[in-house]
Short mmCIF file of C-alpha atoms and ligand atoms in Angstrom, two decimals:
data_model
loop_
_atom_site.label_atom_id
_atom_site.label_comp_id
_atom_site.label_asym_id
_atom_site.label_seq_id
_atom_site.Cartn_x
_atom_site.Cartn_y
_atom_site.Cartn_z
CA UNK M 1 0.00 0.00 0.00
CA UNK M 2 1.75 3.38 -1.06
CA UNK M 3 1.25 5.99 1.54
CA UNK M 4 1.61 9.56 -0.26
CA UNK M 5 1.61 12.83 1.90
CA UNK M 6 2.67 15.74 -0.35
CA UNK M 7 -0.47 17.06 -2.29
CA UNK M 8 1.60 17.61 -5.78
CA UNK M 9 2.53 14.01 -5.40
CA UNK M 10 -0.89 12.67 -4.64
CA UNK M 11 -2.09 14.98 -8.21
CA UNK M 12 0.47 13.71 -10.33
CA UNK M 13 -0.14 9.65 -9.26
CA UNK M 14 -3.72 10.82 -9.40
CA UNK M 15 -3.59 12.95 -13.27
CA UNK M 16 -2.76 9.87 -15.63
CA UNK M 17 -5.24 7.17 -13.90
CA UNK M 18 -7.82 10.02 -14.09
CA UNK M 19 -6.94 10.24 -18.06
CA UNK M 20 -7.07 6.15 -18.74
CA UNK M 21 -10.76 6.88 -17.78
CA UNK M 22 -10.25 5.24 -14.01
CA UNK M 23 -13.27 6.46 -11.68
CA UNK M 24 -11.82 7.64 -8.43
CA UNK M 25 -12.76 6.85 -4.92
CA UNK M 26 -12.63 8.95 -2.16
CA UNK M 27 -12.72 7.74 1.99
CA UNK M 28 -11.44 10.64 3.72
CA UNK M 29 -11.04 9.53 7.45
CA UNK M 30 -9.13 10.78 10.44
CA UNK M 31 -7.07 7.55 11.10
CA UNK M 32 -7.80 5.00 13.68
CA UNK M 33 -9.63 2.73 10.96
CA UNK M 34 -12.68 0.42 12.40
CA UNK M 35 -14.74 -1.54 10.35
CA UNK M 36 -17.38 1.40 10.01
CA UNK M 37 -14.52 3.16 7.56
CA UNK M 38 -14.02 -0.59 6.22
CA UNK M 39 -17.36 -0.62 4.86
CA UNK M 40 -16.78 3.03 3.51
CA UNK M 41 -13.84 0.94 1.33
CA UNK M 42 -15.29 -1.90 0.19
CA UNK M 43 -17.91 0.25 -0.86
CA UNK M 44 -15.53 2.53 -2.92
CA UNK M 45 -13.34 -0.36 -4.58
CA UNK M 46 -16.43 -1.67 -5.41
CA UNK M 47 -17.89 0.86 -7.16
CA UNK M 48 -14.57 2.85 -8.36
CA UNK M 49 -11.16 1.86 -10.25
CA UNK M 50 -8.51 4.15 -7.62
CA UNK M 51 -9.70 4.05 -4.21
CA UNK M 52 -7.96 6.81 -2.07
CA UNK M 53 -8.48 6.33 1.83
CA UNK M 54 -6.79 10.16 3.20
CA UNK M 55 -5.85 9.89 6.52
CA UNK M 56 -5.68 13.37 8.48
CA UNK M 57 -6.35 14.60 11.61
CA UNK M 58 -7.82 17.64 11.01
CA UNK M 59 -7.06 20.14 14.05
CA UNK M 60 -9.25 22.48 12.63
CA UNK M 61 -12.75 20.68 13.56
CA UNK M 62 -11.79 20.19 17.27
CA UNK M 63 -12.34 22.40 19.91
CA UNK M 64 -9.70 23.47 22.59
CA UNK M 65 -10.83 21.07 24.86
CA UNK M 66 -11.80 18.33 23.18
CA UNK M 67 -9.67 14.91 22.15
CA UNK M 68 -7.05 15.82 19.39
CA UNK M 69 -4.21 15.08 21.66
CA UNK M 70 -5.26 11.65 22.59
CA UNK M 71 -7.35 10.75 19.57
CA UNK M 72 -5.53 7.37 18.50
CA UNK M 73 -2.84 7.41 15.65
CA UNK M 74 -1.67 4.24 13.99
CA UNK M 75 -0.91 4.54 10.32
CA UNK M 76 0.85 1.46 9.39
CA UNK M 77 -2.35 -0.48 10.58
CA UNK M 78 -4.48 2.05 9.40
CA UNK M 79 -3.05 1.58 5.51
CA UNK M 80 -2.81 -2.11 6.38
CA UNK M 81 -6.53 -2.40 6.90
CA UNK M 82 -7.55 -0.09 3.86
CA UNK M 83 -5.54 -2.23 1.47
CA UNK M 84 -7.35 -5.50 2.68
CA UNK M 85 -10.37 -3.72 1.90
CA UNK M 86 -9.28 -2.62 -1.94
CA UNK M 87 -7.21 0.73 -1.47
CA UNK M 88 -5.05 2.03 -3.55
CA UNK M 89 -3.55 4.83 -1.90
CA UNK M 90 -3.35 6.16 1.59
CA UNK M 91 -3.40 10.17 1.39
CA UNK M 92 -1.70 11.40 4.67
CA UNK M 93 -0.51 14.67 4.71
CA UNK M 94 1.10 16.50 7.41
CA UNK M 95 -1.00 19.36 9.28
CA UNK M 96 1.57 21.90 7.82
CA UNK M 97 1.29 20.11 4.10
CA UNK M 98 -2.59 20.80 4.40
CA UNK M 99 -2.27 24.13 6.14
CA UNK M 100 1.09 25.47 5.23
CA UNK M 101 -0.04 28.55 6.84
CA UNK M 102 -1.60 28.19 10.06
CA UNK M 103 -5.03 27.55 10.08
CA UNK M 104 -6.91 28.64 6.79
CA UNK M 105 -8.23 31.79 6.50
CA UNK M 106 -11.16 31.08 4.01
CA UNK M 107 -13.65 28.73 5.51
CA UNK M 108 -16.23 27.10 4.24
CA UNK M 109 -19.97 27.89 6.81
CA UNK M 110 -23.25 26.30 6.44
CA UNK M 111 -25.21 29.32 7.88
CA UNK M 112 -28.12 27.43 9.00
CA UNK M 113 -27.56 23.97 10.42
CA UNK M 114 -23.76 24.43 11.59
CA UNK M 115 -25.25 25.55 14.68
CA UNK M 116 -27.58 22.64 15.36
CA UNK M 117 -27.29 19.54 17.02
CA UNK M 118 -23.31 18.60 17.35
CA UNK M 119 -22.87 21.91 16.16
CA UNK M 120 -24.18 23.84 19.24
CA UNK M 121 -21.77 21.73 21.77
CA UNK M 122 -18.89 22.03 18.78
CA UNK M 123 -18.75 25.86 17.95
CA UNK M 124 -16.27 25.64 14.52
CA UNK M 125 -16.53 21.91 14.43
CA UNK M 126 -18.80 22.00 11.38
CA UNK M 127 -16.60 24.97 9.73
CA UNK M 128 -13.63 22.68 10.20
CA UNK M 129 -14.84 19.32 8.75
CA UNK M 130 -16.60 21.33 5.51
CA UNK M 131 -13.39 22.91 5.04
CA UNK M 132 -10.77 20.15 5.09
CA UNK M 133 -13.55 17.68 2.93
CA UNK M 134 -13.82 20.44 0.14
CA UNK M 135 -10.25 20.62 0.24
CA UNK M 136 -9.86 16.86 -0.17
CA UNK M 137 -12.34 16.81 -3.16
CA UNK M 138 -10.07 19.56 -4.72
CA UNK M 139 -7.15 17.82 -4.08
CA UNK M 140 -8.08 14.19 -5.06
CA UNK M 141 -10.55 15.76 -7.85
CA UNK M 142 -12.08 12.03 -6.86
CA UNK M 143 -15.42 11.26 -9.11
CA UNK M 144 -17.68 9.63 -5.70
CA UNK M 145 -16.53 10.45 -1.79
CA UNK M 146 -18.24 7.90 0.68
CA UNK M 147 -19.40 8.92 3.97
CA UNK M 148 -20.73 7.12 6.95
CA UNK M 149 -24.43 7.87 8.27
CA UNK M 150 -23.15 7.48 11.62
CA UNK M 151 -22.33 11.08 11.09
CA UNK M 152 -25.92 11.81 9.98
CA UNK M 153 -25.66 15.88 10.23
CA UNK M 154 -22.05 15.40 8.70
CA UNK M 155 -22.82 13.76 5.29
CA UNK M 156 -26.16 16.15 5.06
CA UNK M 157 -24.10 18.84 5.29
CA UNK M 158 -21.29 17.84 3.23
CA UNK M 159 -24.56 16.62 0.75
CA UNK M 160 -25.86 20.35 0.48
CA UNK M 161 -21.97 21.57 0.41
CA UNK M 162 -21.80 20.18 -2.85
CA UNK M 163 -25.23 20.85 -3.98
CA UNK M 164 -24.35 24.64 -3.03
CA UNK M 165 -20.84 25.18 -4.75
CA UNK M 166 -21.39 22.66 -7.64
CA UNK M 167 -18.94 20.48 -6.79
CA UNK M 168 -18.35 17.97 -9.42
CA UNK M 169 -18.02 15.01 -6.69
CA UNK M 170 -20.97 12.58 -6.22
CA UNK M 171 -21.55 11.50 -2.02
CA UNK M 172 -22.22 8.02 -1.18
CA UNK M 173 -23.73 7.20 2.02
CA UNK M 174 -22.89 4.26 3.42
CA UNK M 175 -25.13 2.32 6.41
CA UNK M 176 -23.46 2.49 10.61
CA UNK M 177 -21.70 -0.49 11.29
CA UNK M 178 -22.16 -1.90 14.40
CA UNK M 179 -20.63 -3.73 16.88
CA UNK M 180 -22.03 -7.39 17.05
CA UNK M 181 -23.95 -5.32 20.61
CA UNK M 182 -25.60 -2.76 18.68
CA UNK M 183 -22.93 -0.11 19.22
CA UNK M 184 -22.01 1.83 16.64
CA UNK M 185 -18.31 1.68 15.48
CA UNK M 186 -16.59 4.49 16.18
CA UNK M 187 -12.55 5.54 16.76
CA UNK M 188 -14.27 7.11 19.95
CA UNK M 189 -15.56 3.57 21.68
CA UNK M 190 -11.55 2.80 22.65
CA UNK M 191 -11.90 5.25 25.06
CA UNK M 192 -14.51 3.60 26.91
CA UNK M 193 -14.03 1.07 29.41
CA UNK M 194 -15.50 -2.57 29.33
CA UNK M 195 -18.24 -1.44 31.75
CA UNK M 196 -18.89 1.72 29.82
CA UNK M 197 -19.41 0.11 26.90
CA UNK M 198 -22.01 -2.27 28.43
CA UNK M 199 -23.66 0.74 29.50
CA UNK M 200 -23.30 2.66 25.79
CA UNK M 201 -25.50 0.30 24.48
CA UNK M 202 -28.38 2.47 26.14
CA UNK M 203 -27.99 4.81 22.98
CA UNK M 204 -28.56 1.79 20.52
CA UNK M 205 -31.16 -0.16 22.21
CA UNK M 206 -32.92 3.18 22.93
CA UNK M 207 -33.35 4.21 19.60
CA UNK M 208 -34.53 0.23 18.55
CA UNK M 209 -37.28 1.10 21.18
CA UNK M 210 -38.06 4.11 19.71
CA UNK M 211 -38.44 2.72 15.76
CA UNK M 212 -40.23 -0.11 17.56
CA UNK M 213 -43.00 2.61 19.41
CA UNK M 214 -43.04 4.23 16.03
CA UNK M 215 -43.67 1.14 14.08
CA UNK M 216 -46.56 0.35 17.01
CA UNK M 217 -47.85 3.77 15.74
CA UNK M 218 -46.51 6.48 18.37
CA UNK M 219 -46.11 9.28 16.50
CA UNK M 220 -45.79 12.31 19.25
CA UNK M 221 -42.12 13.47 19.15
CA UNK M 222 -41.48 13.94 23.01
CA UNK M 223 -42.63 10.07 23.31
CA UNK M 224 -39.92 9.03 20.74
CA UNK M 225 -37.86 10.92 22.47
CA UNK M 226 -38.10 10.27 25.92
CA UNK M 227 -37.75 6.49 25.09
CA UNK M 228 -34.10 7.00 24.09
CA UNK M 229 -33.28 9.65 26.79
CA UNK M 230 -34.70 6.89 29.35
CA UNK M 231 -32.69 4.57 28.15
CA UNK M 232 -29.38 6.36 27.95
CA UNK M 233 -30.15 7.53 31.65
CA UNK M 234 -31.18 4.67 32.80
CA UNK M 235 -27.70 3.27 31.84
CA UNK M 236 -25.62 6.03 33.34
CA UNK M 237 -25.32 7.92 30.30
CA UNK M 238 -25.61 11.83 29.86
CA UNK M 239 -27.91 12.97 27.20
CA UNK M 240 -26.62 15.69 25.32
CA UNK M 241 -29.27 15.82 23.19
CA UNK M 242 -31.90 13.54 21.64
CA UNK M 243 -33.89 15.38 18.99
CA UNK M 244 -36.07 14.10 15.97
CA UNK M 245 -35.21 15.81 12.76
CA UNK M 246 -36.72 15.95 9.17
CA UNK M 247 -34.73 13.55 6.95
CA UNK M 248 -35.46 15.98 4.01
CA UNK M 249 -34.23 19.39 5.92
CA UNK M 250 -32.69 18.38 9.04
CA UNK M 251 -34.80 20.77 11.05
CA UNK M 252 -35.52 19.76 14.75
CA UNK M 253 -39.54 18.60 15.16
CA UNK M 254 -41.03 20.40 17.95
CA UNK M 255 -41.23 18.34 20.80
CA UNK M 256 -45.79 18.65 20.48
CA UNK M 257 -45.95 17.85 17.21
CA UNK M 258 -46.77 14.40 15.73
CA UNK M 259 -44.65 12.88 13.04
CA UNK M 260 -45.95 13.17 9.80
CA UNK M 261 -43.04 12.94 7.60
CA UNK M 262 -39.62 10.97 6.80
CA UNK M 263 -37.34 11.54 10.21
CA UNK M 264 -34.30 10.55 12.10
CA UNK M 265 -33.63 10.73 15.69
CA UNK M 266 -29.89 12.33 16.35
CA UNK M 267 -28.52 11.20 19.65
CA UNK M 268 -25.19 12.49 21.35
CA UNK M 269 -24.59 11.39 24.88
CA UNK M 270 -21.85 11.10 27.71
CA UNK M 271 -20.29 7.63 28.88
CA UNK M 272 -18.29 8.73 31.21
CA UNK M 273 -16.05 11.36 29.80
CA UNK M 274 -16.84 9.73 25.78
CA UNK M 275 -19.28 11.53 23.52
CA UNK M 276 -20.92 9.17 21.42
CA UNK M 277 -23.25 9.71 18.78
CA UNK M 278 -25.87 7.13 17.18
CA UNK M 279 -29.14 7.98 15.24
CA UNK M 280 -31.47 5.83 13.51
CA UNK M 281 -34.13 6.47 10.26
CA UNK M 282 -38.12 6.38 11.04
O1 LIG C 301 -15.80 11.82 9.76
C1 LIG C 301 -14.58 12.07 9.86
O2 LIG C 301 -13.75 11.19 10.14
C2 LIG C 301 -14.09 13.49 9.60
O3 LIG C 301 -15.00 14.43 10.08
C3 LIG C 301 -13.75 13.75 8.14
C4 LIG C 301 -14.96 13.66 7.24
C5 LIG C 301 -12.69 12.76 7.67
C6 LIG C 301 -13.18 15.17 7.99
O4 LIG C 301 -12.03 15.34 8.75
#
């Protein structure tokens, strides 16, 4: 597996597949590979001739106090497990390749849901993860990216990105993997202890009783969601928020009103000092 980190190098491997006619694949991740971005490659060697898993930390979507110092690092295994899976290249640039000059002046905002959901607990977070992914389209010029729907307001937003500033890039969402349990794969669940992650699975069972009350015929919002705050809680967790949200806009349903339309239910709560996120489709 060839691991490239300078951008010209990563254009000029990139430039003659690209004129052979070879559809290009894009993964972006952060590192610290799961089966969740597994599926994200088989998906894209599947579907596409290049695959190109980019592995970067971004600083830029983490806030001061949050987990970019101990988030894990581990590329050999990282590029190990993406060319069992049908990479071609790992793209891992150094923070100073990517932002040669500090942090980037020109960002890219969505002005209405950056602010919502993960975005009211991670002021910038959005800004940063819009940014670097538009820069990784540009870079890679890839023909399909493929995001997880673990990160539900993530790929919508990266979805409208594109939509907004024509980018010529077509987004694949790919299905959460879970954990044999029910939890959802994430870098985040090594931080959790054994017990903890017992305990996590309040998020994931929670929102199976929820879609199970729906498909009963509850439709009132608060109900749906007070079945997965209950759960969370009654596990030890700390709800950060549970809201249902219109699959179509993403905007929050007000807790009165009765479902009436496509929706998923976000979720981001505390196990011990993890954030975890989850949703499910109703
Ligand atoms: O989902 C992630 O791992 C990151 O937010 C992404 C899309 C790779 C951007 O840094």
């Amino acid at each position: 597996m060839k691991i490239i980190s300078s951008i010209s190098e990563l254009r000029e491997t990139l430039a003659p597949l690209r004129k052979q006619g070879k559809k290009i694949g894009l993964v972006p991740t952060m590192g610290a590979l799961h089966e969740g971005h597994a599926s994200l490659i088989d998906h894209s060697s599947a579907e596409c001739d290049v695959t190109v898993v980019s592995v970067f930390l971004n600083p830029i979507q983490f806030g001061k106090n949050e987990d970019l110092d101990k988030y894990p690092r581990r590329l050999q295994a990282d590029a190990k497990l993406a060319e069992e899976h049908g990479g071609t290249f790992v793209f891992a640039p150094s923070v100073s390749e990517m932002y040669p000059n500090g942090d980037p002046l020109t960002l890219i905002r969505d002005e209405s849901l950056e602010g919502l959901y993960c975005g009211s607990y991670r002021p910038g977070h959005f800004r940063g993860v819009l940014t670097v992914v538009a820069k990784l389209f540009l870079i890679s010029c890839a023909d399909v990216a493929f995001f997880g729907e673990k990160d539900y307001q993530q790929v919508f937003l990266i979805e409208q990105m594109v939509r907004d500033l024509n980018f010529p890039i077509k987004i694949v969402r790919v299905p959460i993997v879970r954990e044999p349990s029910g939890l959802a794969r994430s870098s985040r669940n090594e931080y959790l202890t054994a017990e903890e992650k017992n305990l996590a699975l309040g998020i994931s069972r929670g929102l199976l009783a929820a879609k199970s009350a729906f498909d009963a015929g509850e439709r009132n919002v608060d109900n749906i969601r007070n079945i997965v705050k209950q759960s969370i809680a009654s596990n030890g967790g700390t709800v950060q928020y549970v809201e249902v949200a219109s699959q179509a806009t993403l905007a929050a349903l007000d807790g009165s009103a009765t479902i009436g339309e496509k929706v998923v239910i976000l979720v981001a709560a505390f196990f011990g000092t993890t954030r975890l996120i989850d949703n499910i489709e109703l």
